[in-house]
PDB file of C-alpha atoms in Angstrom:
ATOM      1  CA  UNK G  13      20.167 -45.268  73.557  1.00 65.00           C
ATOM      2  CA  UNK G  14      21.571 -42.279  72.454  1.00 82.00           C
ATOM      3  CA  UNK G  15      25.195 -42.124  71.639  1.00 85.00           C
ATOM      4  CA  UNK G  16      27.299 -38.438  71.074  1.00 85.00           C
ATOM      5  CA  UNK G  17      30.506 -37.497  69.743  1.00 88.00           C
ATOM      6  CA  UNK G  18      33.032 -35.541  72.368  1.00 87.00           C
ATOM      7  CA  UNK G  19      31.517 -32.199  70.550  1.00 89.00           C
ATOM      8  CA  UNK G  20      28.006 -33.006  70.872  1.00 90.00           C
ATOM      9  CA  UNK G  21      28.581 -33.740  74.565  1.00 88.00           C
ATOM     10  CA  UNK G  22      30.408 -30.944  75.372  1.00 89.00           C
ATOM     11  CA  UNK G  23      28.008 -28.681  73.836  1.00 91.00           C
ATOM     12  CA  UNK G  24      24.432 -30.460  75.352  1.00 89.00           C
ATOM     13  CA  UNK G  25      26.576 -30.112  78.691  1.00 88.00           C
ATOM     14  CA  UNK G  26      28.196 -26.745  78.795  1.00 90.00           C
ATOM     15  CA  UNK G  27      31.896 -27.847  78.836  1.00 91.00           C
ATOM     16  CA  UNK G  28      34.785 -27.572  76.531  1.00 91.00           C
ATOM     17  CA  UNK G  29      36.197 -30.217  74.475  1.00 91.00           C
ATOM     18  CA  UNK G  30      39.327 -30.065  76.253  1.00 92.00           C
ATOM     19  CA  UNK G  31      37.737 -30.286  79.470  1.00 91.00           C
ATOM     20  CA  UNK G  32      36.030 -33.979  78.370  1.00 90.00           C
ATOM     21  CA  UNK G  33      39.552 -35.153  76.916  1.00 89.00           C
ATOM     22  CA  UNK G  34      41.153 -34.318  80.396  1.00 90.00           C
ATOM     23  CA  UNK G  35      37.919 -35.908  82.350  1.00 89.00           C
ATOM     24  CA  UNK G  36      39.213 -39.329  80.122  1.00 88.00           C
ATOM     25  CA  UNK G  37      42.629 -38.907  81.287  1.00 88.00           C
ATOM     26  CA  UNK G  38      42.058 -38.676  84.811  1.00 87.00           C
ATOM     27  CA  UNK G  39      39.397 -41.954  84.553  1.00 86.00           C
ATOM     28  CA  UNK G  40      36.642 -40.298  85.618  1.00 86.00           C
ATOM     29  CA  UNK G  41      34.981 -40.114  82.403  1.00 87.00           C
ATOM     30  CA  UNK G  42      35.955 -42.556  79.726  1.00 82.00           C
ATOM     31  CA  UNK G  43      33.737 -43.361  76.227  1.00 79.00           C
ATOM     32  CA  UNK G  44      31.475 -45.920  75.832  1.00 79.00           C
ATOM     33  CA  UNK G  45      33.221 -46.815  72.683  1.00 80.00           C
ATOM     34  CA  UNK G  46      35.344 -45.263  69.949  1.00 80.00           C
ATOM     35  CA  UNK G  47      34.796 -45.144  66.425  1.00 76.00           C
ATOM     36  CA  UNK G  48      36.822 -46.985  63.741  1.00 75.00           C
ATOM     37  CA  UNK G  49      39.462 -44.655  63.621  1.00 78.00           C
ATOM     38  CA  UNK G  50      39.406 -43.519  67.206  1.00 74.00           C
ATOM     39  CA  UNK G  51      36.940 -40.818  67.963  1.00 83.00           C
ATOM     40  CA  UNK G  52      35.177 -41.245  70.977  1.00 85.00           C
ATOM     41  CA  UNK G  53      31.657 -42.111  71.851  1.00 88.00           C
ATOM     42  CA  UNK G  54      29.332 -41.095  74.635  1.00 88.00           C
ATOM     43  CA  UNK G  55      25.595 -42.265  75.593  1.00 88.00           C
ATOM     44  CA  UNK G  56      23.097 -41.599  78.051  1.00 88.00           C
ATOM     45  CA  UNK G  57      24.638 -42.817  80.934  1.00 87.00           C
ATOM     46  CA  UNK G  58      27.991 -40.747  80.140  1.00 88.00           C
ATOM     47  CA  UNK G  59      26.031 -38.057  79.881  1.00 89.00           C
ATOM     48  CA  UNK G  60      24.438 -38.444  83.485  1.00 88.00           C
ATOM     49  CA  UNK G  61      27.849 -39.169  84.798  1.00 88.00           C
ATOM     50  CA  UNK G  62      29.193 -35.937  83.138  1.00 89.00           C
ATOM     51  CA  UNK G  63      26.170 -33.807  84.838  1.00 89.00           C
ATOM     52  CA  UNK G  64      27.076 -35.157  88.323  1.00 87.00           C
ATOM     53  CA  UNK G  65      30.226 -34.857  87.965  1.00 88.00           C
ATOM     54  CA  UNK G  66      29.672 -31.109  87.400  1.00 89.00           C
ATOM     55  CA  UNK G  67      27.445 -30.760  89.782  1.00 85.00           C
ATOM     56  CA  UNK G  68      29.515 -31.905  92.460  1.00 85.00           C
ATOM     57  CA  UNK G  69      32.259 -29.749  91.115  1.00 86.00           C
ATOM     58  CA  UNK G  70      30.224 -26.648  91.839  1.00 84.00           C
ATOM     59  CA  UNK G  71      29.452 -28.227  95.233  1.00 79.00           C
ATOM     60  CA  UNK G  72      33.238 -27.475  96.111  1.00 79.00           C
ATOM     61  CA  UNK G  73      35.073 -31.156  95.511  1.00 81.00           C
ATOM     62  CA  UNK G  74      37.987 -31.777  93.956  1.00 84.00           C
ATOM     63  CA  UNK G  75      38.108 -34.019  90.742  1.00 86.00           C
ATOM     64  CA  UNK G  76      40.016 -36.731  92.865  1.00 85.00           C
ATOM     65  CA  UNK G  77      37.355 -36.651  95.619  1.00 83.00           C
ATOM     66  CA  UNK G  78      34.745 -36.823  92.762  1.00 84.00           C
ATOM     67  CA  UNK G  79      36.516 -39.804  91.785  1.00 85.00           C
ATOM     68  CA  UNK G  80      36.800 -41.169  94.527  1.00 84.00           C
ATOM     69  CA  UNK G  81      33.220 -41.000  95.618  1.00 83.00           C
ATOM     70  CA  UNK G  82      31.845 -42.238  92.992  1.00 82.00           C
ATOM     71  CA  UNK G  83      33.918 -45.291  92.816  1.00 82.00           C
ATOM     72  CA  UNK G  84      32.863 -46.367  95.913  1.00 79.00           C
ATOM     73  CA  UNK G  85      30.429 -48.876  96.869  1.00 79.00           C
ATOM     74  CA  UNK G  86      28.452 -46.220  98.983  1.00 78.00           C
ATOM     75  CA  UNK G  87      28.246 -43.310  96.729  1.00 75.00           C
ATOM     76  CA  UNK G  88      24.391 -43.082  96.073  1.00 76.00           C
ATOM     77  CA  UNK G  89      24.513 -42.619 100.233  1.00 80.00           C
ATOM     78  CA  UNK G  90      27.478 -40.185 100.389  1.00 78.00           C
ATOM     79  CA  UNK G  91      25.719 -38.166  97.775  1.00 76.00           C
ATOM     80  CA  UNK G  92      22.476 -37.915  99.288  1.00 78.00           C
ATOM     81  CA  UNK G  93      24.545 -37.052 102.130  1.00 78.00           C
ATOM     82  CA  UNK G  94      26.439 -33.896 100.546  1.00 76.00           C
ATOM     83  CA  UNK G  95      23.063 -32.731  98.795  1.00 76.00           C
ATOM     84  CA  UNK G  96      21.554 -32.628 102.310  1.00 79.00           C
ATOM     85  CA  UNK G  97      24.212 -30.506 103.472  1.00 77.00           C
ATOM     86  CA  UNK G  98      25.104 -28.518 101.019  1.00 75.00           C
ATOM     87  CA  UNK G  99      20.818 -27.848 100.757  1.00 81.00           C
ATOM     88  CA  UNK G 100      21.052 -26.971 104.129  1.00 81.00           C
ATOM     89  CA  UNK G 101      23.637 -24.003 103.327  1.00 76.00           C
ATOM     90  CA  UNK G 102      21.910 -22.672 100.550  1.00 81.00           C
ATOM     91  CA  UNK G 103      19.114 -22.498 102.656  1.00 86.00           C
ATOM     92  CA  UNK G 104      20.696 -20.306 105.357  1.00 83.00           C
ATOM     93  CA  UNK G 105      22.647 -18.515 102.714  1.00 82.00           C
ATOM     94  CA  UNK G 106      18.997 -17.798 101.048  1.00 86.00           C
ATOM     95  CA  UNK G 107      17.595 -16.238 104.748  1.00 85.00           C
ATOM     96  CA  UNK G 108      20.710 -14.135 104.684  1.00 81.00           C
ATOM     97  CA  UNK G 109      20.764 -12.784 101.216  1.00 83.00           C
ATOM     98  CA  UNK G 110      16.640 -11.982 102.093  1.00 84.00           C
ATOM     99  CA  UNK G 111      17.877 -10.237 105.403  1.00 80.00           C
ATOM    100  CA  UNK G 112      20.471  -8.102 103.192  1.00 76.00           C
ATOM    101  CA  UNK G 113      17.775  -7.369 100.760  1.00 78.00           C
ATOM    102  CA  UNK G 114      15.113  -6.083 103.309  1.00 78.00           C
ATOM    103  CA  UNK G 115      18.016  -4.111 104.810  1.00 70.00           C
ATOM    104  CA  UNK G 116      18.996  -2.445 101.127  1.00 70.00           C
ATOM    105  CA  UNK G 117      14.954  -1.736 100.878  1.00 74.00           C
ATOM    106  CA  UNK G 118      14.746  -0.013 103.997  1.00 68.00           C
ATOM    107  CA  UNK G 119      17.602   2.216 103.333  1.00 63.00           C
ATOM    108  CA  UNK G 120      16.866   2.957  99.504  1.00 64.00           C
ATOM    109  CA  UNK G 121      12.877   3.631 101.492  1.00 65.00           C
ATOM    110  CA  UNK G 122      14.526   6.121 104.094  1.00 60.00           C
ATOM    111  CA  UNK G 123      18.088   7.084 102.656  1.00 56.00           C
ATOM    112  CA  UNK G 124      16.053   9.826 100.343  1.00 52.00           C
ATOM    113  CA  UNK G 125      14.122  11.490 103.784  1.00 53.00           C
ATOM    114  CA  UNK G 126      17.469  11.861 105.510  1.00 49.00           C
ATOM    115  CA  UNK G 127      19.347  13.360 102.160  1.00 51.00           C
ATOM    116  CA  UNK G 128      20.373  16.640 104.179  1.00 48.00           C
ATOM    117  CA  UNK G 129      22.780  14.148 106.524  1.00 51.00           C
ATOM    118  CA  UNK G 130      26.383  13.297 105.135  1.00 51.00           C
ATOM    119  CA  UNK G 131      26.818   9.572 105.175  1.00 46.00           C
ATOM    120  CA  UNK G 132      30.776   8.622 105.451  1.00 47.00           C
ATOM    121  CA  UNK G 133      30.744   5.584 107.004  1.00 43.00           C
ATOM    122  CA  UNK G 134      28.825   2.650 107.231  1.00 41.00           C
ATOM    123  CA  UNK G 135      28.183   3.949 111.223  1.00 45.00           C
ATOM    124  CA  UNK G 136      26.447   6.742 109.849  1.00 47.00           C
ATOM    125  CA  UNK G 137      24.341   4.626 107.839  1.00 47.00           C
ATOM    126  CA  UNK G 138      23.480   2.507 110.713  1.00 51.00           C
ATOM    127  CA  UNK G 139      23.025   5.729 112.539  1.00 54.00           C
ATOM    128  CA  UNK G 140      20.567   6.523 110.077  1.00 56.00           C
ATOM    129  CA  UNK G 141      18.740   3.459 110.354  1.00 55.00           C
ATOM    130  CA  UNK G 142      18.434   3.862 114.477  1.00 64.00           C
ATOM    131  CA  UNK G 143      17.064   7.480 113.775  1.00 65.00           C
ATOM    132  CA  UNK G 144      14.296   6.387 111.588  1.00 70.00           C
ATOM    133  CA  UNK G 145      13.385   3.582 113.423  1.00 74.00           C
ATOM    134  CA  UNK G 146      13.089   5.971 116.857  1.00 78.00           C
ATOM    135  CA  UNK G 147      11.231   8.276 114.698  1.00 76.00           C
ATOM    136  CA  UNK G 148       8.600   5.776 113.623  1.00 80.00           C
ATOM    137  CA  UNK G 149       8.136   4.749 117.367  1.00 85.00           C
ATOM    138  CA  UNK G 150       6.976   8.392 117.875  1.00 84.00           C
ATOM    139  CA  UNK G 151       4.405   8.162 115.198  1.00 82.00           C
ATOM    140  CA  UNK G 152       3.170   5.090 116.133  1.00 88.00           C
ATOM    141  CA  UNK G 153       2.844   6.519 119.507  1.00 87.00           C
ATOM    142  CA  UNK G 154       1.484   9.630 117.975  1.00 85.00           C
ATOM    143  CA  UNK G 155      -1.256   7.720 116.396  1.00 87.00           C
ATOM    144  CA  UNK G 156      -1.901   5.122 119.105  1.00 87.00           C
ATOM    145  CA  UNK G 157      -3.239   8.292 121.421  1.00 86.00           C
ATOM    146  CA  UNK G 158      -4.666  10.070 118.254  1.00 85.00           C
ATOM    147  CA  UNK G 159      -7.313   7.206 117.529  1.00 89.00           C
ATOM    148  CA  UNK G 160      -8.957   7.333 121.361  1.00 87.00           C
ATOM    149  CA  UNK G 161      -8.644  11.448 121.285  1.00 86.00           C
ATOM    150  CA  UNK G 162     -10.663  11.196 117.428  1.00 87.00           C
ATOM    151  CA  UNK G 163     -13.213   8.371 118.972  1.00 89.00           C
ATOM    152  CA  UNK G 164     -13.939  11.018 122.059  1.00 87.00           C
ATOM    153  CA  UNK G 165     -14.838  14.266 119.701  1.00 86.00           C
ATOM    154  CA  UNK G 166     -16.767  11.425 117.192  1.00 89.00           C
ATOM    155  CA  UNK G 167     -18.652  10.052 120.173  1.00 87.00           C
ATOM    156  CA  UNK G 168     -19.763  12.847 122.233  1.00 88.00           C
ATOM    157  CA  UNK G 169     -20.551  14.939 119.213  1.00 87.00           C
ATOM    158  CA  UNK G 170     -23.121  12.386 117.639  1.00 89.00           C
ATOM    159  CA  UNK G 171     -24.232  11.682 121.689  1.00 85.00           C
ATOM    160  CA  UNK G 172     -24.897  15.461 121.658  1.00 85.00           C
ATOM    161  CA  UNK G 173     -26.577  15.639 118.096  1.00 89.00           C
ATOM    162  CA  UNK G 174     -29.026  12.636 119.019  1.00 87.00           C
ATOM    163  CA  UNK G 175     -29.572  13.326 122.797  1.00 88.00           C
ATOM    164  CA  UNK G 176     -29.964  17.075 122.521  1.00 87.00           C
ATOM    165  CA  UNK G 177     -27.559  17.186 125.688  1.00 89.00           C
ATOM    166  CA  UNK G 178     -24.244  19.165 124.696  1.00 89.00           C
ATOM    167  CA  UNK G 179     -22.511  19.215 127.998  1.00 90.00           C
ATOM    168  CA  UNK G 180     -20.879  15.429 126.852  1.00 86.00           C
ATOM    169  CA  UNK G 181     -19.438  16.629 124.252  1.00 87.00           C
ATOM    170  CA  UNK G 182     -18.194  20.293 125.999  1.00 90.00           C
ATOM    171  CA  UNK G 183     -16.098  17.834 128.188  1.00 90.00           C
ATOM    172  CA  UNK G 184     -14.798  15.849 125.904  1.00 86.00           C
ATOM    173  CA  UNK G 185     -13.625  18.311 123.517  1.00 89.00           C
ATOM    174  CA  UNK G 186     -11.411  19.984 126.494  1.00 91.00           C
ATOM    175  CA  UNK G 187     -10.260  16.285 127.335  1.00 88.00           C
ATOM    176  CA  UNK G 188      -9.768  16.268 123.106  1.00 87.00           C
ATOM    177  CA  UNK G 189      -8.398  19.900 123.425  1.00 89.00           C
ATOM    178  CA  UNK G 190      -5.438  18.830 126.573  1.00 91.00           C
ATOM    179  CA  UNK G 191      -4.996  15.029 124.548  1.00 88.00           C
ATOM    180  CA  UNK G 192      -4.052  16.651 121.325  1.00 87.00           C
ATOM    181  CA  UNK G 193      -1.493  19.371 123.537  1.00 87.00           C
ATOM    182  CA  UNK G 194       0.006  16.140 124.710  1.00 90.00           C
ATOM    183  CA  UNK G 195       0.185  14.889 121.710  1.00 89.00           C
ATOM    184  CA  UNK G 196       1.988  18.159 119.941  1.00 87.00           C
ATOM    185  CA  UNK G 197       4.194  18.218 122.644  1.00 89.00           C
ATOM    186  CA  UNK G 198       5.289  14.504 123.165  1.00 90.00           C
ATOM    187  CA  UNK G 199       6.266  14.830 119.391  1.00 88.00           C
ATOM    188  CA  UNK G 200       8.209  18.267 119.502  1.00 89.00           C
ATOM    189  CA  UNK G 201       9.999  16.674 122.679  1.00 89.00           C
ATOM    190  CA  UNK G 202      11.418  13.857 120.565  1.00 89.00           C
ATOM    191  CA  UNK G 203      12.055  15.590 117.050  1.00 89.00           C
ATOM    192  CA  UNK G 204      14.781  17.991 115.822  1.00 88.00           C
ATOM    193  CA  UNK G 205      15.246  19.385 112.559  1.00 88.00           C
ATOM    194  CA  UNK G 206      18.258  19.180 109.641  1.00 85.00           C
ATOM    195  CA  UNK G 207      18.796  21.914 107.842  1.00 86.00           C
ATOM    196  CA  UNK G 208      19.238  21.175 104.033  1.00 82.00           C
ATOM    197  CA  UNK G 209      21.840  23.790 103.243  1.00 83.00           C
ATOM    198  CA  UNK G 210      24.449  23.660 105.877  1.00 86.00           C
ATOM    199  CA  UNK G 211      23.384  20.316 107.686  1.00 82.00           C
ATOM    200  CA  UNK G 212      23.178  21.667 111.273  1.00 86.00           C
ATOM    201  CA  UNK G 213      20.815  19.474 113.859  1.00 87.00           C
ATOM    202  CA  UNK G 214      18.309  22.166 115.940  1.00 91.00           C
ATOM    203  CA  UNK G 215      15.530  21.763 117.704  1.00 92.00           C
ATOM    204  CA  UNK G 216      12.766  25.151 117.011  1.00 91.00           C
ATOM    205  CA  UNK G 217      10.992  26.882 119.507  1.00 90.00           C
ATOM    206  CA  UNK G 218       7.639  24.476 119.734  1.00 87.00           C
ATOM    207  CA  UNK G 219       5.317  27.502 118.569  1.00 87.00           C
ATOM    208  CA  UNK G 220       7.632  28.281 115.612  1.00 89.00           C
ATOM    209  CA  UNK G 221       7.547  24.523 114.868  1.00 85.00           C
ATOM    210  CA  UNK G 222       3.556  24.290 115.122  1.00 85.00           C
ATOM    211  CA  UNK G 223       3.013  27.076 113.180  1.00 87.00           C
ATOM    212  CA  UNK G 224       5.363  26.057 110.510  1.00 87.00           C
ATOM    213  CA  UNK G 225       4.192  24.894 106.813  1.00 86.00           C
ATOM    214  CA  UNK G 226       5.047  21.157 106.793  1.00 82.00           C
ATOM    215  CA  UNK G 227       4.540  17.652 104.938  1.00 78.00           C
ATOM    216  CA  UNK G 228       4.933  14.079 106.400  1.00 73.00           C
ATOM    217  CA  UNK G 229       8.970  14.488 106.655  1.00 75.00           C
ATOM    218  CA  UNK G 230      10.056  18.425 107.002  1.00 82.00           C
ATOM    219  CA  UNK G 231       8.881  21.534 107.807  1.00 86.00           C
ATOM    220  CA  UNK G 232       9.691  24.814 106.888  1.00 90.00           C
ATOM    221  CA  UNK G 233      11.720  26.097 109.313  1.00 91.00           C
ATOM    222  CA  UNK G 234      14.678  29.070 109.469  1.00 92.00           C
ATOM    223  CA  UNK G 235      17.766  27.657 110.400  1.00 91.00           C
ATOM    224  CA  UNK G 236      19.653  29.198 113.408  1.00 92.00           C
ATOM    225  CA  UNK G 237      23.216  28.707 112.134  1.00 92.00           C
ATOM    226  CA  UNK G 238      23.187  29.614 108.230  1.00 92.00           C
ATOM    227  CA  UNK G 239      20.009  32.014 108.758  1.00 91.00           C
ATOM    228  CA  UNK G 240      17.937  30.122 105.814  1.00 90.00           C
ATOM    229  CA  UNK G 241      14.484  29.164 105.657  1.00 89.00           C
ATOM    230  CA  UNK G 242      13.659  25.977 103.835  1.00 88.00           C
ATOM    231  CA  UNK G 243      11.895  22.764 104.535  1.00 85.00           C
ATOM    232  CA  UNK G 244      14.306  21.360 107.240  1.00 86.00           C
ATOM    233  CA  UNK G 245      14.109  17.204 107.442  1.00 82.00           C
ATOM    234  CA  UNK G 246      12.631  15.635 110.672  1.00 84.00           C
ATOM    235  CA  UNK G 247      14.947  13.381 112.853  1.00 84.00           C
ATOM    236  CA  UNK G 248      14.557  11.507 115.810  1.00 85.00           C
ATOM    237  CA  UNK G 249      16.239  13.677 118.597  1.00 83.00           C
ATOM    238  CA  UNK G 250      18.738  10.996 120.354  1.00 77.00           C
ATOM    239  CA  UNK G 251      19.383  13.320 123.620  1.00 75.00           C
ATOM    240  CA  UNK G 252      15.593  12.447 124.663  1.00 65.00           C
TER     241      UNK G 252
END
C-alpha cells in the first residue's frame, strides 16, 4: 500500500495543504499514521476518502453533512442515492444547455439574413426568430407545389417526345403556366422587404418584385421611404 505525505496528497488530489490540515481538524480526514516527529501519513484508502469527500462537496453538501454521511452505517446506500439524483439533474441540465445551444445556432444561422433589423431587446430577437420560421413555412410551401408543377412539364414533355402527341403536354404547360402564377403570387402575398439603409418594412408592387435582380434572401428593390435601390432583405409579412 501506498503511503503519502500531506504534500504529496494534496498535490495527486488537487487541494491545498491547508485544506487537508483543516479536513484533520474537523475528523473527517485523519492520517493513517504520523512519522517520528509528527508529520502525517496518508495511504490508499485516505486517498479514496479524500476523492469522495470532494466529490460530494461539489455535489452541494456541507462538510458536516459529509461527515455525517459517511459515518453512518448506511452511507454506501445514501450515496448511491445522491449520485442517482444528482445524475438525474445533470441530465436535464444537459437537455437544457443542448436546447440553448440549438437556439444560439439558429440565431448566429439567421441573425446575419435579418442584419438590416435593429435588435434592442430580447423581444425583437424572438421576433426575429417567429419571422424566419413563418418565412421558411412559405418556402416549404413554395416547394411542396413546385415539385408536382416540375413533374407535370417533365411528364407530358417526354409523353409528347415518345408518343408524337403534343396536345398532353400543351395542357399541362398552361396547368404549369397558372401553378407557377400561384406560386409567384402565394409568395409575394406573404413577403415584404427591409430596406438596408433606413430599415423601413414595404411590400413592392408584385411586377416590380418579379422583375427584380434577387438571391435566396433579398432582392434589389428601391425603397419607397429613403428613395434607394439596394438589395432589400426578405421577411415574413406578419399582417397576412
Amino acid at each position: 500500500m501506498s503511503e503519502y505525505t500531506t504534500g504529496a496528497l494534496a498535490k495527486l488530489s488537487g487541494v491545498s495543504v491547508r485544506t487537508l490540515q483543516y479536513y484533520d481538524q474537523k475528523s473527517l480526514l485523519s492520517p493513517s499514521s504520523r512519522t517520528e516527529n509528527g508529520r502525517r501519513i496518508y495511504n490508499d484508502a485516505d486517498l479514496k476518502r479524500l476523492k469522495l469527500i470532494l466529490l460530494l462537496k461539489k455535489l452541494g453538501l456541507t462538510l458536516d453533512a459529509i461527515k455525517e454521511i459517511l459515518a453512518s452505517d448506511n452511507s454506501v446506500n445514501i450515496l448511491n442515492l445522491m449520485l442517482v439524483e444528482q445524475e438525474k439533474v445533470l441530465k436535464l441540465q444537459l437537455a437544457d444547455s443542448k436546447e440553448q445551444l440549438k437556439t444560439i445556432e439558429s440565431i448566429k444561422r439567421d441573425l446575419p439574413d435579418l442584419a438590416a433589423v435593429p435588435i434592442k431587446s430580447i423581444d425583437d430577437i424572438n421576433d426575429i426568430m417567429k419571422n424566419k420560421k413563418s418565412l421558411r413555412k412559405v418556402h416549404i410551401t413554395m416547394i411542396a407545389w413546385g415539385i408536382p408543377i416540375d413533374i407535370i412539364e417533365i411528364g407530358t414533355l417526354i409523353y409528347a417526345i415518345k408518343s408524337g402527341n403534343w396536345m398532353p403536354f400543351i395542357i399541362g404547360m398552361i396547368v404549369a403556366f397558372i401553378g407557377a402564377g400561384w406560386i409567384s403570387k402565394y409568395y409575394f402575398n406573404n413577403t415584404n422587404y427591409i430596406c438596408p439603409n433606413c430599415n423601413t418594412e414595404f411590400k413592392p408592387k408584385f411586377w416590380t418584385a418579379f422583375w427584380a435582380g434577387h438571391n435566396p434572401r433579398a432582392r434589389k428593390l428601391t425603397c419607397p421611404n429613403c428613395g434607394k435601390k439596394d438589395y432589400c432583405v426578405e421577411v415574413f409579412d406578419s399582417k397576412n
